Short mmCIF file of C-alpha atoms in Angstrom, two decimals:
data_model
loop_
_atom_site.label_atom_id
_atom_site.label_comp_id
_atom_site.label_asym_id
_atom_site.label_seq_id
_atom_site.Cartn_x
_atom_site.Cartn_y
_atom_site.Cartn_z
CA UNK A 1 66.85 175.32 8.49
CA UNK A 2 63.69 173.04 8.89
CA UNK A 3 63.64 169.44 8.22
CA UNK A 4 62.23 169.26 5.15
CA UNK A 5 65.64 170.87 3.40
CA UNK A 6 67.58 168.43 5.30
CA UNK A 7 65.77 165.74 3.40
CA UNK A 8 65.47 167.90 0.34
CA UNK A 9 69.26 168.12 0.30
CA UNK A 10 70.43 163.95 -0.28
CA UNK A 11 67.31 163.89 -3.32
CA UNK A 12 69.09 167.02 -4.79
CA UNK A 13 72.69 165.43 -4.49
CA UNK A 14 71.68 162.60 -5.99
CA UNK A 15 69.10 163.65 -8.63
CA UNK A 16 71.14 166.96 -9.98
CA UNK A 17 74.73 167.21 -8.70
CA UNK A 18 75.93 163.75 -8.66
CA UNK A 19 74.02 163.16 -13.08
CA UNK A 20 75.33 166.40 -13.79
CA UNK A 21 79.01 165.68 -12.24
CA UNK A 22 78.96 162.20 -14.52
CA UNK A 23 77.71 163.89 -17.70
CA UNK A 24 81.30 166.15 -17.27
CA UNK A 25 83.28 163.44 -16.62
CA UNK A 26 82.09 161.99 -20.23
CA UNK A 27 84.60 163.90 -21.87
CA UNK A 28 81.70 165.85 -24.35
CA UNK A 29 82.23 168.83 -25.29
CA UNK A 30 81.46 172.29 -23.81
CA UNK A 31 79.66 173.51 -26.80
CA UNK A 32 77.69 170.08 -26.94
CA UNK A 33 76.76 170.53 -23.14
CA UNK A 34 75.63 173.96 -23.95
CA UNK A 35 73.73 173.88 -26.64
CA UNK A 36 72.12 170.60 -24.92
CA UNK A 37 71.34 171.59 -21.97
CA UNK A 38 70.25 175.06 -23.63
CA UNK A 39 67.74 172.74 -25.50
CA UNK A 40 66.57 171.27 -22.76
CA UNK A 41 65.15 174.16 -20.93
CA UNK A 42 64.02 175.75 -23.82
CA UNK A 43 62.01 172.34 -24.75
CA UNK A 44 61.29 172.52 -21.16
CA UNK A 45 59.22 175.37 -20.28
CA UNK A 46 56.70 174.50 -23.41
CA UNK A 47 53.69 175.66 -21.66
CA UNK A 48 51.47 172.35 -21.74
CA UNK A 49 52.59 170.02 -18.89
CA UNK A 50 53.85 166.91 -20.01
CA UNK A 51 54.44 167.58 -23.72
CA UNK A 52 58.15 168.54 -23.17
CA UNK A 53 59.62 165.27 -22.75
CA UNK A 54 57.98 164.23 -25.85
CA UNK A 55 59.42 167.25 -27.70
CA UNK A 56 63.24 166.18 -25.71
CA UNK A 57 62.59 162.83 -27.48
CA UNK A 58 61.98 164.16 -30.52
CA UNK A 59 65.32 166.57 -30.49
CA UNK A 60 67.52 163.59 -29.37
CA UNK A 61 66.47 161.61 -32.21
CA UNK A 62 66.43 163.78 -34.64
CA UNK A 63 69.68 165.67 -33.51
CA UNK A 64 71.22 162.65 -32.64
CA UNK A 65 75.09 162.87 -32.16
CA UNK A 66 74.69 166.81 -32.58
CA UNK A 67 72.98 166.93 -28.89
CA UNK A 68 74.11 165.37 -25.38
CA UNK A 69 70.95 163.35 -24.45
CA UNK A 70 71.51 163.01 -20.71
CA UNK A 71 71.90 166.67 -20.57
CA UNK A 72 68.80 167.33 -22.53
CA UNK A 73 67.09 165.09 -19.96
CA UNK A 74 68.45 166.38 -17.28
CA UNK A 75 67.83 169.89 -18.09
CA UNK A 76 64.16 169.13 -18.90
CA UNK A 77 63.58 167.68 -15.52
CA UNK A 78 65.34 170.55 -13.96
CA UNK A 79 63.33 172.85 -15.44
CA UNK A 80 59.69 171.62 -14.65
CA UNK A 81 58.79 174.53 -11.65
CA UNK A 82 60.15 177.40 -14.60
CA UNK A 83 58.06 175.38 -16.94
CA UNK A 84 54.73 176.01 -14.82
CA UNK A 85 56.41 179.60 -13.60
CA UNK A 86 55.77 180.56 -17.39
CA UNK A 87 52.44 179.48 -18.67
CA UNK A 88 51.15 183.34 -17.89
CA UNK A 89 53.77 185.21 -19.27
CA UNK A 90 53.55 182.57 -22.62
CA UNK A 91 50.10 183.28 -22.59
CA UNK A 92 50.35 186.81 -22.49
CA UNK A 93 53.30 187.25 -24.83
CA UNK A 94 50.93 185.47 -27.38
CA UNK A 95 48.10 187.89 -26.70
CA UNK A 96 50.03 190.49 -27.55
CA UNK A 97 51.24 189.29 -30.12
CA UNK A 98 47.92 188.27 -31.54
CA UNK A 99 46.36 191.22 -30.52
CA UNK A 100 43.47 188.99 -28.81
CA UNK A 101 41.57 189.57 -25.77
CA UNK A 102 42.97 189.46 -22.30
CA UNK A 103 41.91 185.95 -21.02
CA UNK A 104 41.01 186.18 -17.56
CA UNK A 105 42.52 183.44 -15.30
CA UNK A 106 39.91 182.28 -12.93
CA UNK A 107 39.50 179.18 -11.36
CA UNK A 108 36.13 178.32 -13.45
CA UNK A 109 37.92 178.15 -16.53
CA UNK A 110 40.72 176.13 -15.07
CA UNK A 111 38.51 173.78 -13.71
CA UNK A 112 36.36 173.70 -17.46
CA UNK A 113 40.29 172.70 -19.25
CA UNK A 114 40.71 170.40 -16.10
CA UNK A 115 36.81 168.60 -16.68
CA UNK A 116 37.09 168.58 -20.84
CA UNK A 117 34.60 171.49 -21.10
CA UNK A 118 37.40 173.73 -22.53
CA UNK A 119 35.67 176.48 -24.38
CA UNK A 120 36.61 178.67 -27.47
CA UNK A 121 38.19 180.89 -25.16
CA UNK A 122 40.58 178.71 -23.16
CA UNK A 123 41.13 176.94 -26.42
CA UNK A 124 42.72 180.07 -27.77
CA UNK A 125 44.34 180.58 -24.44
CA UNK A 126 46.23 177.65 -24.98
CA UNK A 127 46.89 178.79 -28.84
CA UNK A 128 48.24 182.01 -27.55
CA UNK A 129 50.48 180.60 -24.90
CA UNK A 130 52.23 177.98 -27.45
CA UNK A 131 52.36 180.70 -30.01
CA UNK A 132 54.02 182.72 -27.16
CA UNK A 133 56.95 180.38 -26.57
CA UNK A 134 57.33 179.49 -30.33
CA UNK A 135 58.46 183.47 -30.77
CA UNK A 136 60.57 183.37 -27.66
CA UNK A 137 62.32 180.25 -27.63
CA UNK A 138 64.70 180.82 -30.24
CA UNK A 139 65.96 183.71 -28.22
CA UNK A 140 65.52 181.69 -24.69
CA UNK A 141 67.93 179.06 -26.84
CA UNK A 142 70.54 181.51 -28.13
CA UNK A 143 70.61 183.54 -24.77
CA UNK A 144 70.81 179.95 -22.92
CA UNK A 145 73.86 178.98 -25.04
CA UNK A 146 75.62 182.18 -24.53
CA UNK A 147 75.19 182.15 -21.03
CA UNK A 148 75.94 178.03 -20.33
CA UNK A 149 78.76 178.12 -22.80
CA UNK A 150 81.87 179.56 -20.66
CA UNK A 151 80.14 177.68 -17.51
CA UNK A 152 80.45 174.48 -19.13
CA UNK A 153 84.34 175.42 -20.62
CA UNK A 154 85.40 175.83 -17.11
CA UNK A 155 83.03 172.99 -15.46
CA UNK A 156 84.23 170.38 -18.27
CA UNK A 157 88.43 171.63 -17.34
CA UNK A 158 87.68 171.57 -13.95
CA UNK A 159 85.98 168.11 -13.39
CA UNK A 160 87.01 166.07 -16.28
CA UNK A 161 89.80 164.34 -14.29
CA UNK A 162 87.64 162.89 -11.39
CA UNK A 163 87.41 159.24 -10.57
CA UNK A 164 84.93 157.33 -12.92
CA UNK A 165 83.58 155.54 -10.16
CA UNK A 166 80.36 156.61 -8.14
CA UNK A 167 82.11 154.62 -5.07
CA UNK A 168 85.17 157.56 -5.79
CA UNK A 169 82.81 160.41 -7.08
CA UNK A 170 80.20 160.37 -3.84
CA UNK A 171 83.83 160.52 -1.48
CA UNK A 172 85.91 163.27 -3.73
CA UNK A 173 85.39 166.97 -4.29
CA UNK A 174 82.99 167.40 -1.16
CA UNK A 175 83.08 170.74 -1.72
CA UNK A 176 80.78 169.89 -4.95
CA UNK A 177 77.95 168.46 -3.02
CA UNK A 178 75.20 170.92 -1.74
CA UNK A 179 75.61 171.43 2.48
CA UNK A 180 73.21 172.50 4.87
CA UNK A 181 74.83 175.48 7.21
CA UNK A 182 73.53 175.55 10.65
CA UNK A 183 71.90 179.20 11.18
#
């Protein structure tokens, strides 16, 4: 393995495994995690960079006690590289949907929504790819939930007893933490 995923490994222990070890020793519920963190990616992969953690703010206040924010959050951050991994197929979706034209993707009209000098087109590009998501994100929630539910029923049993402290939690259950194997 090269260097950079020996570094990469301590930012991922401490950014994803070691939050999403003290979110299950909270003692919420598995069908709170779920649909949370099921939330959270859904919110997540809107297709305009940025806008997502907005819309996570939103759901947490207006869910409130129905949603587990620091797994919303969580899950948002976790899934910013699916979130730019899906403009296209958003975009598309919505074209088909709409029936519109197939808007090419060159780097001129990038570099037109990049400058300001978005045109009609790339305009409707973007209304295509938002409309795209709105249709599939209901199902990217329910399939989410389905899927994260029995993970989080056996994740909550398993780790709900560790140690409170992050002195304890960084020390027990090695076997949690992400290892580089020598190839």
């Amino acid at each position: 393995m090269g260097s950079s995923s020996i570094r990469l490994m301590p930012w991922i222990n401490r950014k994803i495994v070691d939050p999403v070890l003290l979110i299950l020793q909270t003692g919420t519920e598995p069908k709170q995690l779920a649909f949370s963190t099921a939330l959270g990616i859904t919110l997540g992969v809107f297709p305009i960079v940025g806008v997502p953690v907005f819309l996570c703010g939103v759901a947490i206040a207006l869910l409130r006690s129905l949603c587990h924010a620091p797994s919303l959050m969580l899950a948002n951050f976790i899934s910013t590289p699916l979130e730019l991994s899906l403009v296209v197929p958003f975009l598309r979706f919505g074209e088909v949907i709409c029936g519109g034209p197939h808007f090419p993707l060159t780097s001129d009209a990038l570099k037109k929504v990049f400058t300001g000098q978005a045109s009609r087109e790339v305009l409707l590009s973007i209304a295509h790819a938002l409309l795209g998501w709105l249709v599939a994100s209901p199902l990217i929630l329910a399939i989410l939930y389905v899927a994260l539910l029995p993970c989080f029923k056996l994740l909550v049993h398993k780790f709900s007893a560790l140690p409170s402290s992050p002195k304890m939690l960084s020390h027990s259950h090695p076997e949690v933490k992400l290892k580089i194997r020598d190839v």
